[in-house]
Amino acid sequence: ITEIGIFNGDTAKGIKAYVESKGRKVNYTCIDNNNDFEVKKPFEDCNFILGNSNEVYNQLEDNQM
């Protein structure tokens, strides 16, 4: 799952909790540029990419199966 613009992380935490409640593992990536305010990783095992999504999209892992 990739989320662009994470604000305070509530959406990321909610999606993670829902997916895990279904017995699935979550591979979550958040992208934010910190322009509006300083954001933090919403949870420890989240992959957090700092920058403009138009410029850092190439840092996303390719997890196609």
Short mmCIF file of C-alpha atoms in Angstrom, two decimals:
data_model
loop_
_atom_site.label_atom_id
_atom_site.label_comp_id
_atom_site.label_asym_id
_atom_site.label_seq_id
_atom_site.Cartn_x
_atom_site.Cartn_y
_atom_site.Cartn_z
CA ILE A 1 0.00 0.00 0.00
CA THR A 2 1.32 3.45 -0.84
CA GLU A 3 -0.07 6.64 0.65
CA ILE A 4 0.93 10.07 -0.62
CA GLY A 5 0.59 12.79 2.02
CA ILE A 6 0.22 11.23 5.45
CA PHE A 7 -0.78 14.19 7.69
CA ASN A 8 -0.91 12.65 11.17
CA GLY A 9 -0.87 8.99 10.09
CA ASP A 10 -4.43 8.08 11.11
CA THR A 11 -5.32 6.68 7.68
CA ALA A 12 -2.14 4.57 7.58
CA LYS A 13 -2.77 3.21 11.07
CA GLY A 14 -6.39 2.42 10.22
CA ILE A 15 -5.56 0.62 6.99
CA LYS A 16 -2.77 -1.33 8.70
CA ALA A 17 -5.11 -2.42 11.51
CA TYR A 18 -7.82 -3.47 9.04
CA VAL A 19 -5.48 -5.50 6.81
CA GLU A 20 -3.87 -7.19 9.81
CA SER A 21 -7.31 -8.01 11.24
CA LYS A 22 -7.85 -10.08 8.09
CA GLY A 23 -4.69 -12.06 8.81
CA ARG A 24 -2.61 -10.39 6.13
CA LYS A 25 0.80 -8.75 6.34
CA VAL A 26 1.05 -5.08 5.41
CA ASN A 27 3.78 -3.60 3.24
CA TYR A 28 3.05 0.10 3.72
CA THR A 29 4.91 3.02 2.15
CA CYS A 30 4.20 6.67 2.93
CA ILE A 31 5.43 9.63 0.90
CA ASP A 32 5.34 13.16 2.25
CA ASN A 33 7.30 16.31 1.51
CA ASN A 34 6.99 17.90 4.99
CA ASN A 35 6.10 21.23 3.36
CA ASP A 36 3.06 21.97 5.53
CA PHE A 37 4.39 20.60 8.82
CA GLU A 38 6.77 17.95 10.08
CA VAL A 39 5.33 14.46 9.71
CA LYS A 40 6.57 11.27 11.32
CA LYS A 41 6.35 7.61 10.42
CA PRO A 42 2.88 6.45 11.46
CA PHE A 43 4.22 3.09 12.69
CA GLU A 44 7.63 1.45 13.02
CA ASP A 45 7.65 -0.93 10.05
CA CYS A 46 6.33 1.67 7.61
CA ASN A 47 8.62 2.62 4.72
CA PHE A 48 8.69 6.43 4.85
CA ILE A 49 9.98 8.37 1.84
CA LEU A 50 10.60 12.07 2.33
CA GLY A 51 10.12 14.23 -0.76
CA ASN A 52 7.80 15.33 -3.52
CA SER A 53 5.96 12.29 -4.91
CA ASN A 54 6.65 13.46 -8.48
CA GLU A 55 10.36 13.24 -7.75
CA VAL A 56 10.72 10.25 -5.39
CA TYR A 57 8.28 7.74 -6.94
CA ASN A 58 11.26 5.80 -8.30
CA GLN A 59 12.21 4.90 -4.70
CA LEU A 60 9.10 2.73 -4.36
CA GLU A 61 9.83 -0.97 -4.15
CA ASP A 62 8.44 -3.08 -6.98
CA ASN A 63 6.57 -5.88 -5.22
CA GLN A 64 4.67 -7.29 -8.19
CA MET A 65 4.08 -10.99 -8.12
#
